[in-house]
Amino acid sequence: MINDTSRIHIAFLGPKGSYSHIAAKKYANYHFNKITEYSCQNFSDILHVVENNQVDYGILPIENSNSGLINEVCDLLLTTHLILIGDITIPIQHRILVNNYNSSLKQIQTIYSHPQPIQQCSNFLKKFPHWKIILCESSSIAIKKVAYLNQPNIAALGSTQGGIIYGLHPLLLSPYIISNYPLNSTRFIILKNENLLFTNTTAILEKIMLIISIDTKLNKLYSILKILQFYKIKINFLRLCCSLLPNNTTNSIILEITAHFHHTYTQQALIKIYNIAYSLKILGCYSTIAYQPYQQYT
Ligand SMILES: O=C(O)C(=O)Cc1ccccc1
């Protein structure tokens, strides 16, 4: 347990300069005075340090506008007792980062990054089939490695901020060209080790994330969708997590809805879902922050 109570400790993926670090700083600027950043090697380590009260909050990417839901994070949500207290969406602008600012695309033979940026830039990367792709635990560890190796034929795919921290230079290419879709953004969720679902009673908590366990054989998923439709509750995303065990008779659903927990319709819908499910867990009720600083490129 960290003793300095005047500071908020927040855990994120990678050394400084990762997209998760950028999101953590933006979230913290909005909510807290002083923060201490706590860097983790992988997503499960983030949950671990929050669960053990080594830090106050953990931040994890949940979905990207290009590549969709981040499966590894969804799977981790099924196993944690942490609650979700907020989310933040930030623009993601990938850059090709090199050691020497005179370098060109032609020189590159190997590119390092996290699987997410690689997936989000897959169309651009297809133009260079001879490039060797090296997957790393975060984009910032990739940047750090490329800076350490200091060779003209290697590059990292990551953020401008990460490049600045480790002394890499972005090639003069618009991030619009590098990402599969120009408006690339990622939504991050903020997790806390707490029992209370409603820590911030003054905020308008407009989103609810649920984990529902249902029978695999019966048409329970359809029934859940019908209930939500009946109460006109908007589904933000739904992920069906099928068990790989042959005799397992339950599936888990991660469902995010736009709804106010105390609204009568929400309460009625949740009771109906609870009645047809094996179990219903409310992972969190929270409000959202979205940053849209795309203007700088328009
Ligand atoms: O590798 C990083 O920098 C991360 O934070 C993971 C990631 C990468 C790209 C989009 C969202 C999250």
PDB file of C-alpha atoms and ligand atoms in Angstrom:
ATOM      1  CA  MET A   1       0.000   0.000   0.000  1.00  0.00           C
ATOM      2  CA  ILE A   2       1.366   3.411  -0.953  1.00  0.00           C
ATOM      3  CA  ASN A   3       1.314   5.760   2.080  1.00  0.00           C
ATOM      4  CA  ASP A   4       1.273   9.191   0.462  1.00  0.00           C
ATOM      5  CA  THR A   5      -2.451   9.912   0.842  1.00  0.00           C
ATOM      6  CA  SER A   6      -2.286  13.412  -0.674  1.00  0.00           C
ATOM      7  CA  ARG A   7      -1.625  11.908  -4.103  1.00  0.00           C
ATOM      8  CA  ILE A   8      -3.795   9.693  -6.246  1.00  0.00           C
ATOM      9  CA  HIS A   9      -1.956   6.678  -7.638  1.00  0.00           C
ATOM     10  CA  ILE A  10      -3.024   5.458 -11.042  1.00  0.00           C
ATOM     11  CA  ALA A  11      -1.781   2.325 -12.830  1.00  0.00           C
ATOM     12  CA  PHE A  12      -1.537   2.116 -16.633  1.00  0.00           C
ATOM     13  CA  LEU A  13       0.040  -0.050 -19.333  1.00  0.00           C
ATOM     14  CA  GLY A  14       3.656   0.423 -20.242  1.00  0.00           C
ATOM     15  CA  PRO A  15       6.356   2.882 -19.340  1.00  0.00           C
ATOM     16  CA  LYS A  16       5.463   6.579 -19.761  1.00  0.00           C
ATOM     17  CA  GLY A  17       4.446   7.611 -23.272  1.00  0.00           C
ATOM     18  CA  SER A  18       1.954   4.795 -23.931  1.00  0.00           C
ATOM     19  CA  TYR A  19      -1.563   5.665 -25.062  1.00  0.00           C
ATOM     20  CA  SER A  20      -2.761   4.333 -21.704  1.00  0.00           C
ATOM     21  CA  HIS A  21      -0.427   6.797 -19.970  1.00  0.00           C
ATOM     22  CA  ILE A  22      -1.797   9.673 -22.060  1.00  0.00           C
ATOM     23  CA  ALA A  23      -5.356   8.626 -21.160  1.00  0.00           C
ATOM     24  CA  ALA A  24      -4.426   8.283 -17.451  1.00  0.00           C
ATOM     25  CA  LYS A  25      -2.991  11.805 -17.391  1.00  0.00           C
ATOM     26  CA  LYS A  26      -6.052  13.266 -19.139  1.00  0.00           C
ATOM     27  CA  TYR A  27      -8.415  11.495 -16.766  1.00  0.00           C
ATOM     28  CA  ALA A  28      -6.362  12.580 -13.762  1.00  0.00           C
ATOM     29  CA  ASN A  29      -6.160  16.239 -14.917  1.00  0.00           C
ATOM     30  CA  TYR A  30      -9.901  16.296 -15.001  1.00  0.00           C
ATOM     31  CA  HIS A  31     -10.506  14.665 -11.613  1.00  0.00           C
ATOM     32  CA  PHE A  32      -7.535  14.976  -9.265  1.00  0.00           C
ATOM     33  CA  ASN A  33      -4.987  17.534  -8.041  1.00  0.00           C
ATOM     34  CA  LYS A  34      -1.862  15.480  -7.666  1.00  0.00           C
ATOM     35  CA  ILE A  35      -1.226  12.085  -9.173  1.00  0.00           C
ATOM     36  CA  THR A  36       1.520   9.508  -9.121  1.00  0.00           C
ATOM     37  CA  GLU A  37       1.748   7.433 -12.251  1.00  0.00           C
ATOM     38  CA  TYR A  38       2.293   3.713 -11.763  1.00  0.00           C
ATOM     39  CA  SER A  39       3.566   1.862 -14.783  1.00  0.00           C
ATOM     40  CA  CYS A  40       2.615  -1.823 -15.377  1.00  0.00           C
ATOM     41  CA  GLN A  41       3.904  -4.386 -17.836  1.00  0.00           C
ATOM     42  CA  ASN A  42       0.584  -5.885 -18.852  1.00  0.00           C
ATOM     43  CA  PHE A  43      -3.175  -5.563 -18.358  1.00  0.00           C
ATOM     44  CA  SER A  44      -3.449  -8.220 -15.670  1.00  0.00           C
ATOM     45  CA  ASP A  45      -0.717  -6.535 -13.587  1.00  0.00           C
ATOM     46  CA  ILE A  46      -2.847  -3.372 -13.609  1.00  0.00           C
ATOM     47  CA  LEU A  47      -5.798  -5.241 -12.104  1.00  0.00           C
ATOM     48  CA  HIS A  48      -3.488  -6.938  -9.642  1.00  0.00           C
ATOM     49  CA  VAL A  49      -2.050  -3.690  -8.196  1.00  0.00           C
ATOM     50  CA  VAL A  50      -5.521  -2.145  -7.875  1.00  0.00           C
ATOM     51  CA  GLU A  51      -6.901  -5.307  -6.248  1.00  0.00           C
ATOM     52  CA  ASN A  52      -4.033  -5.293  -3.751  1.00  0.00           C
ATOM     53  CA  ASN A  53      -4.580  -1.591  -2.954  1.00  0.00           C
ATOM     54  CA  GLN A  54      -1.094  -0.708  -4.166  1.00  0.00           C
ATOM     55  CA  VAL A  55      -2.731   2.032  -6.235  1.00  0.00           C
ATOM     56  CA  ASP A  56      -6.074   3.849  -6.179  1.00  0.00           C
ATOM     57  CA  TYR A  57      -7.101   3.409  -9.804  1.00  0.00           C
ATOM     58  CA  GLY A  58      -6.272   1.360 -12.888  1.00  0.00           C
ATOM     59  CA  ILE A  59      -6.919   2.405 -16.463  1.00  0.00           C
ATOM     60  CA  LEU A  60      -7.456  -0.088 -19.308  1.00  0.00           C
ATOM     61  CA  PRO A  61      -8.376   0.312 -22.993  1.00  0.00           C
ATOM     62  CA  ILE A  62     -11.724  -1.354 -23.687  1.00  0.00           C
ATOM     63  CA  GLU A  63     -12.548  -0.472 -27.296  1.00  0.00           C
ATOM     64  CA  ASN A  64     -11.058   1.211 -30.295  1.00  0.00           C
ATOM     65  CA  SER A  65     -12.948   2.889 -33.125  1.00  0.00           C
ATOM     66  CA  ASN A  66     -10.815   0.959 -35.670  1.00  0.00           C
ATOM     67  CA  SER A  67     -10.259  -2.441 -34.126  1.00  0.00           C
ATOM     68  CA  GLY A  68     -13.337  -2.857 -31.888  1.00  0.00           C
ATOM     69  CA  LEU A  69     -13.477  -4.368 -28.411  1.00  0.00           C
ATOM     70  CA  ILE A  70     -10.174  -5.337 -26.837  1.00  0.00           C
ATOM     71  CA  ASN A  71     -10.727  -9.018 -26.075  1.00  0.00           C
ATOM     72  CA  GLU A  72      -7.966  -9.414 -23.545  1.00  0.00           C
ATOM     73  CA  VAL A  73      -9.450  -6.641 -21.404  1.00  0.00           C
ATOM     74  CA  CYS A  74     -13.006  -8.017 -21.762  1.00  0.00           C
ATOM     75  CA  ASP A  75     -11.780 -11.415 -20.554  1.00  0.00           C
ATOM     76  CA  LEU A  76     -10.101  -9.818 -17.539  1.00  0.00           C
ATOM     77  CA  LEU A  77     -13.320  -8.011 -16.616  1.00  0.00           C
ATOM     78  CA  LEU A  78     -15.013 -11.378 -16.129  1.00  0.00           C
ATOM     79  CA  THR A  79     -12.594 -12.302 -13.373  1.00  0.00           C
ATOM     80  CA  THR A  80     -12.186  -9.117 -11.334  1.00  0.00           C
ATOM     81  CA  HIS A  81     -14.104  -7.825  -8.308  1.00  0.00           C
ATOM     82  CA  LEU A  82     -13.083  -4.228  -9.056  1.00  0.00           C
ATOM     83  CA  ILE A  83     -15.740  -1.734 -10.000  1.00  0.00           C
ATOM     84  CA  LEU A  84     -15.797   0.528 -12.989  1.00  0.00           C
ATOM     85  CA  ILE A  85     -16.042   4.188 -12.009  1.00  0.00           C
ATOM     86  CA  GLY A  86     -15.538   6.050 -15.267  1.00  0.00           C
ATOM     87  CA  ASP A  87     -14.415   6.085 -18.843  1.00  0.00           C
ATOM     88  CA  ILE A  88     -12.525   8.412 -21.113  1.00  0.00           C
ATOM     89  CA  THR A  89     -12.200   8.441 -24.885  1.00  0.00           C
ATOM     90  CA  ILE A  90      -9.078   9.928 -26.418  1.00  0.00           C
ATOM     91  CA  PRO A  91      -7.962  10.360 -30.031  1.00  0.00           C
ATOM     92  CA  ILE A  92      -5.203   8.010 -31.105  1.00  0.00           C
ATOM     93  CA  GLN A  93      -2.717   9.395 -33.591  1.00  0.00           C
ATOM     94  CA  HIS A  94      -0.120   6.821 -34.525  1.00  0.00           C
ATOM     95  CA  ARG A  95       3.263   7.930 -35.808  1.00  0.00           C
ATOM     96  CA  ILE A  96       6.190   6.062 -37.306  1.00  0.00           C
ATOM     97  CA  LEU A  97       9.001   6.953 -34.906  1.00  0.00           C
ATOM     98  CA  VAL A  98      12.657   6.689 -35.878  1.00  0.00           C
ATOM     99  CA  ASN A  99      16.025   7.460 -34.308  1.00  0.00           C
ATOM    100  CA  ASN A 100      17.251   9.874 -36.925  1.00  0.00           C
ATOM    101  CA  TYR A 101      14.990  12.604 -38.277  1.00  0.00           C
ATOM    102  CA  ASN A 102      16.645  12.223 -41.700  1.00  0.00           C
ATOM    103  CA  SER A 103      15.498   8.585 -41.945  1.00  0.00           C
ATOM    104  CA  SER A 104      12.956   7.612 -44.569  1.00  0.00           C
ATOM    105  CA  LEU A 105      10.328   4.886 -44.907  1.00  0.00           C
ATOM    106  CA  LYS A 106      12.610   3.154 -47.450  1.00  0.00           C
ATOM    107  CA  GLN A 107      15.239   2.439 -44.785  1.00  0.00           C
ATOM    108  CA  ILE A 108      12.874   0.693 -42.372  1.00  0.00           C
ATOM    109  CA  GLN A 109      13.069  -3.091 -42.125  1.00  0.00           C
ATOM    110  CA  THR A 110      11.606  -3.756 -38.685  1.00  0.00           C
ATOM    111  CA  ILE A 111       8.772  -2.100 -36.797  1.00  0.00           C
ATOM    112  CA  TYR A 112       8.029  -2.503 -33.076  1.00  0.00           C
ATOM    113  CA  SER A 113       4.702  -1.915 -31.344  1.00  0.00           C
ATOM    114  CA  HIS A 114       1.828  -3.241 -29.259  1.00  0.00           C
ATOM    115  CA  PRO A 115      -0.673  -5.459 -31.193  1.00  0.00           C
ATOM    116  CA  GLN A 116      -3.342  -2.718 -30.997  1.00  0.00           C
ATOM    117  CA  PRO A 117      -1.480  -0.054 -33.048  1.00  0.00           C
ATOM    118  CA  ILE A 118      -0.357  -2.805 -35.455  1.00  0.00           C
ATOM    119  CA  GLN A 119      -3.989  -3.849 -35.981  1.00  0.00           C
ATOM    120  CA  GLN A 120      -5.201  -0.250 -36.258  1.00  0.00           C
ATOM    121  CA  CYS A 121      -2.609   0.483 -38.966  1.00  0.00           C
ATOM    122  CA  SER A 122      -2.863  -2.851 -40.803  1.00  0.00           C
ATOM    123  CA  ASN A 123      -3.740  -1.271 -44.182  1.00  0.00           C
ATOM    124  CA  PHE A 124      -0.736   1.032 -44.074  1.00  0.00           C
ATOM    125  CA  LEU A 125       1.557  -1.811 -42.968  1.00  0.00           C
ATOM    126  CA  LYS A 126       0.375  -3.983 -45.889  1.00  0.00           C
ATOM    127  CA  LYS A 127       2.143  -1.522 -48.182  1.00  0.00           C
ATOM    128  CA  PHE A 128       5.427  -2.699 -46.634  1.00  0.00           C
ATOM    129  CA  PRO A 129       5.194  -6.512 -46.686  1.00  0.00           C
ATOM    130  CA  HIS A 130       8.955  -6.806 -46.240  1.00  0.00           C
ATOM    131  CA  TRP A 131       8.828  -5.095 -42.812  1.00  0.00           C
ATOM    132  CA  LYS A 132       9.326  -7.433 -39.895  1.00  0.00           C
ATOM    133  CA  ILE A 133       6.758  -6.713 -37.159  1.00  0.00           C
ATOM    134  CA  ILE A 134       7.867  -7.170 -33.554  1.00  0.00           C
ATOM    135  CA  LEU A 135       5.052  -7.184 -31.015  1.00  0.00           C
ATOM    136  CA  CYS A 136       5.718  -5.588 -27.636  1.00  0.00           C
ATOM    137  CA  GLU A 137       3.786  -5.306 -24.378  1.00  0.00           C
ATOM    138  CA  SER A 138       3.046  -1.618 -25.008  1.00  0.00           C
ATOM    139  CA  SER A 139       3.786   0.982 -27.666  1.00  0.00           C
ATOM    140  CA  SER A 140       5.988   2.861 -25.185  1.00  0.00           C
ATOM    141  CA  ILE A 141       8.163  -0.174 -24.447  1.00  0.00           C
ATOM    142  CA  ALA A 142       8.495  -0.488 -28.250  1.00  0.00           C
ATOM    143  CA  ILE A 143       9.616   3.142 -28.492  1.00  0.00           C
ATOM    144  CA  LYS A 144      12.047   2.674 -25.614  1.00  0.00           C
ATOM    145  CA  LYS A 145      13.548  -0.424 -27.288  1.00  0.00           C
ATOM    146  CA  VAL A 146      13.950   1.296 -30.653  1.00  0.00           C
ATOM    147  CA  ALA A 147      15.634   4.261 -28.954  1.00  0.00           C
ATOM    148  CA  TYR A 148      17.968   1.906 -27.085  1.00  0.00           C
ATOM    149  CA  LEU A 149      18.883  -0.102 -30.233  1.00  0.00           C
ATOM    150  CA  ASN A 150      19.466   3.170 -32.106  1.00  0.00           C
ATOM    151  CA  GLN A 151      19.607   1.761 -35.658  1.00  0.00           C
ATOM    152  CA  PRO A 152      18.472   3.470 -38.904  1.00  0.00           C
ATOM    153  CA  ASN A 153      16.474   0.450 -40.138  1.00  0.00           C
ATOM    154  CA  ILE A 154      14.147   0.061 -37.133  1.00  0.00           C
ATOM    155  CA  ALA A 155      11.101   2.086 -36.152  1.00  0.00           C
ATOM    156  CA  ALA A 156       8.334   2.103 -33.561  1.00  0.00           C
ATOM    157  CA  LEU A 157       4.643   2.700 -34.050  1.00  0.00           C
ATOM    158  CA  GLY A 158       3.413   4.906 -31.227  1.00  0.00           C
ATOM    159  CA  SER A 159       2.502   8.353 -29.984  1.00  0.00           C
ATOM    160  CA  THR A 160       4.340  11.625 -30.631  1.00  0.00           C
ATOM    161  CA  GLN A 161       4.499  12.101 -26.841  1.00  0.00           C
ATOM    162  CA  GLY A 162       6.202   8.717 -26.452  1.00  0.00           C
ATOM    163  CA  GLY A 163       8.676   9.687 -29.167  1.00  0.00           C
ATOM    164  CA  ILE A 164       9.525  12.921 -27.332  1.00  0.00           C
ATOM    165  CA  ILE A 165      10.144  11.092 -24.015  1.00  0.00           C
ATOM    166  CA  TYR A 166      12.629   8.615 -25.544  1.00  0.00           C
ATOM    167  CA  GLY A 167      14.116  10.886 -28.198  1.00  0.00           C
ATOM    168  CA  LEU A 168      12.557   9.405 -31.354  1.00  0.00           C
ATOM    169  CA  HIS A 169      11.366  11.513 -34.287  1.00  0.00           C
ATOM    170  CA  PRO A 170       8.051  11.058 -36.133  1.00  0.00           C
ATOM    171  CA  LEU A 171       8.342  10.573 -39.899  1.00  0.00           C
ATOM    172  CA  LEU A 172       6.543  13.328 -41.751  1.00  0.00           C
ATOM    173  CA  LEU A 173       3.384  11.380 -42.447  1.00  0.00           C
ATOM    174  CA  SER A 174      -0.079  12.364 -41.293  1.00  0.00           C
ATOM    175  CA  PRO A 175      -1.491  10.023 -38.622  1.00  0.00           C
ATOM    176  CA  TYR A 176      -4.573  10.058 -40.866  1.00  0.00           C
ATOM    177  CA  ILE A 177      -2.644   8.076 -43.488  1.00  0.00           C
ATOM    178  CA  ILE A 178      -1.178   5.641 -40.980  1.00  0.00           C
ATOM    179  CA  SER A 179      -4.407   4.560 -39.222  1.00  0.00           C
ATOM    180  CA  ASN A 180      -6.962   2.440 -41.114  1.00  0.00           C
ATOM    181  CA  TYR A 181      -9.632   5.060 -40.399  1.00  0.00           C
ATOM    182  CA  PRO A 182      -8.773   8.729 -39.916  1.00  0.00           C
ATOM    183  CA  LEU A 183     -10.834   9.312 -36.763  1.00  0.00           C
ATOM    184  CA  ASN A 184      -9.100   6.760 -34.598  1.00  0.00           C
ATOM    185  CA  SER A 185     -10.037   6.905 -30.922  1.00  0.00           C
ATOM    186  CA  THR A 186      -9.850   4.557 -27.940  1.00  0.00           C
ATOM    187  CA  ARG A 187     -12.118   4.331 -24.957  1.00  0.00           C
ATOM    188  CA  PHE A 188     -10.454   3.560 -21.640  1.00  0.00           C
ATOM    189  CA  ILE A 189     -12.202   2.427 -18.464  1.00  0.00           C
ATOM    190  CA  ILE A 190     -11.164   3.362 -14.930  1.00  0.00           C
ATOM    191  CA  LEU A 191     -11.333   0.684 -12.251  1.00  0.00           C
ATOM    192  CA  LYS A 192     -11.246   1.001  -8.467  1.00  0.00           C
ATOM    193  CA  ASN A 193     -11.215  -1.409  -5.546  1.00  0.00           C
ATOM    194  CA  GLU A 194     -14.467  -0.489  -3.876  1.00  0.00           C
ATOM    195  CA  ASN A 195     -17.785  -2.014  -2.869  1.00  0.00           C
ATOM    196  CA  LEU A 196     -19.932   1.003  -3.503  1.00  0.00           C
ATOM    197  CA  LEU A 197     -21.251   1.380  -7.024  1.00  0.00           C
ATOM    198  CA  PHE A 198     -22.214   5.012  -6.572  1.00  0.00           C
ATOM    199  CA  THR A 199     -19.159   6.775  -5.277  1.00  0.00           C
ATOM    200  CA  ASN A 200     -19.946  10.036  -6.989  1.00  0.00           C
ATOM    201  CA  THR A 201     -23.525  10.807  -6.100  1.00  0.00           C
ATOM    202  CA  THR A 202     -23.547  14.234  -7.744  1.00  0.00           C
ATOM    203  CA  ALA A 203     -22.525  13.077 -11.218  1.00  0.00           C
ATOM    204  CA  ILE A 204     -25.058  12.044 -13.796  1.00  0.00           C
ATOM    205  CA  LEU A 205     -24.160   8.391 -14.193  1.00  0.00           C
ATOM    206  CA  GLU A 206     -25.443   7.559 -17.625  1.00  0.00           C
ATOM    207  CA  LYS A 207     -23.760   4.258 -18.410  1.00  0.00           C
ATOM    208  CA  ILE A 208     -24.031   0.852 -16.799  1.00  0.00           C
ATOM    209  CA  MET A 209     -21.805  -2.143 -17.464  1.00  0.00           C
ATOM    210  CA  LEU A 210     -23.185  -5.568 -16.645  1.00  0.00           C
ATOM    211  CA  ILE A 211     -21.887  -9.105 -16.643  1.00  0.00           C
ATOM    212  CA  ILE A 212     -24.712 -11.535 -17.199  1.00  0.00           C
ATOM    213  CA  SER A 213     -24.322 -15.278 -17.034  1.00  0.00           C
ATOM    214  CA  ILE A 214     -26.907 -17.182 -19.106  1.00  0.00           C
ATOM    215  CA  ASP A 215     -27.804 -20.679 -20.229  1.00  0.00           C
ATOM    216  CA  THR A 216     -26.060 -21.647 -23.472  1.00  0.00           C
ATOM    217  CA  LYS A 217     -28.908 -23.814 -24.754  1.00  0.00           C
ATOM    218  CA  LEU A 218     -31.957 -21.618 -24.281  1.00  0.00           C
ATOM    219  CA  ASN A 219     -32.562 -18.492 -26.228  1.00  0.00           C
ATOM    220  CA  LYS A 220     -31.766 -16.202 -23.283  1.00  0.00           C
ATOM    221  CA  LEU A 221     -29.695 -13.726 -25.259  1.00  0.00           C
ATOM    222  CA  TYR A 222     -32.690 -13.009 -27.490  1.00  0.00           C
ATOM    223  CA  SER A 223     -34.874 -12.490 -24.382  1.00  0.00           C
ATOM    224  CA  ILE A 224     -32.381 -10.012 -22.932  1.00  0.00           C
ATOM    225  CA  LEU A 225     -32.348  -8.033 -26.173  1.00  0.00           C
ATOM    226  CA  LYS A 226     -36.157  -8.007 -26.215  1.00  0.00           C
ATOM    227  CA  ILE A 227     -36.246  -6.659 -22.635  1.00  0.00           C
ATOM    228  CA  LEU A 228     -33.841  -3.850 -23.516  1.00  0.00           C
ATOM    229  CA  GLN A 229     -35.816  -3.066 -26.661  1.00  0.00           C
ATOM    230  CA  PHE A 230     -39.069  -2.974 -24.674  1.00  0.00           C
ATOM    231  CA  TYR A 231     -37.661  -0.382 -22.258  1.00  0.00           C
ATOM    232  CA  LYS A 232     -35.962   1.505 -25.128  1.00  0.00           C
ATOM    233  CA  ILE A 233     -32.561   1.077 -23.467  1.00  0.00           C
ATOM    234  CA  LYS A 234     -29.636   1.710 -25.791  1.00  0.00           C
ATOM    235  CA  ILE A 235     -26.931  -0.963 -26.025  1.00  0.00           C
ATOM    236  CA  ASN A 236     -23.445   0.504 -26.429  1.00  0.00           C
ATOM    237  CA  PHE A 237     -21.775  -2.849 -26.801  1.00  0.00           C
ATOM    238  CA  LEU A 238     -22.411  -6.485 -26.127  1.00  0.00           C
ATOM    239  CA  ARG A 239     -19.833  -9.227 -26.037  1.00  0.00           C
ATOM    240  CA  LEU A 240     -20.748 -12.865 -25.748  1.00  0.00           C
ATOM    241  CA  CYS A 241     -17.988 -14.789 -24.009  1.00  0.00           C
ATOM    242  CA  CYS A 242     -18.409 -18.485 -24.777  1.00  0.00           C
ATOM    243  CA  SER A 243     -16.914 -21.056 -22.481  1.00  0.00           C
ATOM    244  CA  LEU A 244     -14.331 -23.295 -24.103  1.00  0.00           C
ATOM    245  CA  LEU A 245     -15.062 -26.111 -21.674  1.00  0.00           C
ATOM    246  CA  PRO A 246     -17.088 -28.861 -23.465  1.00  0.00           C
ATOM    247  CA  ASN A 247     -19.683 -29.436 -20.715  1.00  0.00           C
ATOM    248  CA  ASN A 248     -20.113 -25.873 -19.601  1.00  0.00           C
ATOM    249  CA  THR A 249     -23.740 -24.824 -19.842  1.00  0.00           C
ATOM    250  CA  THR A 250     -23.317 -21.097 -19.271  1.00  0.00           C
ATOM    251  CA  ASN A 251     -22.111 -18.168 -21.327  1.00  0.00           C
ATOM    252  CA  SER A 252     -21.160 -14.765 -20.008  1.00  0.00           C
ATOM    253  CA  ILE A 253     -22.268 -11.542 -21.618  1.00  0.00           C
ATOM    254  CA  ILE A 254     -20.580  -8.213 -21.084  1.00  0.00           C
ATOM    255  CA  LEU A 255     -23.135  -5.562 -21.802  1.00  0.00           C
ATOM    256  CA  GLU A 256     -22.876  -1.811 -21.665  1.00  0.00           C
ATOM    257  CA  ILE A 257     -26.066   0.218 -21.772  1.00  0.00           C
ATOM    258  CA  THR A 258     -26.872   3.905 -21.708  1.00  0.00           C
ATOM    259  CA  ALA A 259     -29.259   4.177 -18.758  1.00  0.00           C
ATOM    260  CA  HIS A 260     -29.635   5.810 -15.347  1.00  0.00           C
ATOM    261  CA  PHE A 261     -29.532   3.173 -12.650  1.00  0.00           C
ATOM    262  CA  HIS A 262     -32.299   4.774 -10.560  1.00  0.00           C
ATOM    263  CA  HIS A 263     -34.678   5.230 -13.484  1.00  0.00           C
ATOM    264  CA  THR A 264     -37.806   3.064 -13.118  1.00  0.00           C
ATOM    265  CA  TYR A 265     -37.370   1.567 -16.609  1.00  0.00           C
ATOM    266  CA  THR A 266     -33.774   0.611 -15.869  1.00  0.00           C
ATOM    267  CA  GLN A 267     -34.779  -0.985 -12.563  1.00  0.00           C
ATOM    268  CA  GLN A 268     -37.577  -2.960 -14.227  1.00  0.00           C
ATOM    269  CA  ALA A 269     -35.339  -4.106 -17.072  1.00  0.00           C
ATOM    270  CA  LEU A 270     -32.597  -5.200 -14.646  1.00  0.00           C
ATOM    271  CA  ILE A 271     -35.085  -7.183 -12.538  1.00  0.00           C
ATOM    272  CA  LYS A 272     -36.388  -8.962 -15.668  1.00  0.00           C
ATOM    273  CA  ILE A 273     -32.862  -9.754 -16.848  1.00  0.00           C
ATOM    274  CA  TYR A 274     -31.943 -10.958 -13.349  1.00  0.00           C
ATOM    275  CA  ASN A 275     -34.940 -13.324 -13.389  1.00  0.00           C
ATOM    276  CA  ILE A 276     -33.882 -15.097 -16.560  1.00  0.00           C
ATOM    277  CA  ALA A 277     -30.123 -15.121 -15.904  1.00  0.00           C
ATOM    278  CA  TYR A 278     -27.979 -17.406 -13.759  1.00  0.00           C
ATOM    279  CA  SER A 279     -26.309 -14.331 -12.387  1.00  0.00           C
ATOM    280  CA  LEU A 280     -26.212 -10.603 -12.948  1.00  0.00           C
ATOM    281  CA  LYS A 281     -23.322  -8.465 -11.815  1.00  0.00           C
ATOM    282  CA  ILE A 282     -23.236  -4.688 -12.067  1.00  0.00           C
ATOM    283  CA  LEU A 283     -19.658  -3.834 -12.877  1.00  0.00           C
ATOM    284  CA  GLY A 284     -20.267  -0.107 -12.612  1.00  0.00           C
ATOM    285  CA  CYS A 285     -22.456   2.946 -13.192  1.00  0.00           C
ATOM    286  CA  TYR A 286     -20.447   5.862 -14.526  1.00  0.00           C
ATOM    287  CA  SER A 287     -20.314   8.931 -16.684  1.00  0.00           C
ATOM    288  CA  THR A 288     -18.121   9.601 -19.642  1.00  0.00           C
ATOM    289  CA  ILE A 289     -15.418  12.035 -20.733  1.00  0.00           C
ATOM    290  CA  ALA A 290     -14.666  12.441 -24.425  1.00  0.00           C
ATOM    291  CA  TYR A 291     -11.852  14.506 -25.851  1.00  0.00           C
ATOM    292  CA  GLN A 292     -12.189  15.662 -29.427  1.00  0.00           C
ATOM    293  CA  PRO A 293      -9.083  17.653 -30.234  1.00  0.00           C
ATOM    294  CA  TYR A 294      -9.231  16.623 -33.906  1.00  0.00           C
ATOM    295  CA  GLN A 295      -9.663  20.283 -34.880  1.00  0.00           C
ATOM    296  CA  GLN A 296      -5.887  20.662 -35.001  1.00  0.00           C
ATOM    297  CA  TYR A 297      -5.773  18.456 -38.111  1.00  0.00           C
ATOM    298  CA  THR A 298      -8.783  19.846 -39.962  1.00  0.00           C
TER     299      THR A 298
HETATM  300  O1  LIG B   1       0.496   0.253 -26.203  1.00  0.00           O
HETATM  301  C1  LIG B   1      -0.057   1.270 -25.733  1.00  0.00           C
HETATM  302  O2  LIG B   1       0.428   2.401 -25.838  1.00  0.00           O
HETATM  303  C2  LIG B   1      -1.343   1.120 -25.067  1.00  0.00           C
HETATM  304  O3  LIG B   1      -1.688   1.886 -24.216  1.00  0.00           O
HETATM  305  C3  LIG B   1      -2.276   0.052 -25.613  1.00  0.00           C
HETATM  306  C4  LIG B   1      -3.103   0.688 -26.661  1.00  0.00           C
HETATM  307  C5  LIG B   1      -2.580   0.953 -27.892  1.00  0.00           C
HETATM  308  C6  LIG B   1      -3.366   1.584 -28.859  1.00  0.00           C
HETATM  309  C7  LIG B   1      -4.640   1.960 -28.566  1.00  0.00           C
HETATM  310  C8  LIG B   1      -5.128   1.696 -27.319  1.00  0.00           C
HETATM  311  C9  LIG B   1      -4.363   1.073 -26.365  1.00  0.00           C
END
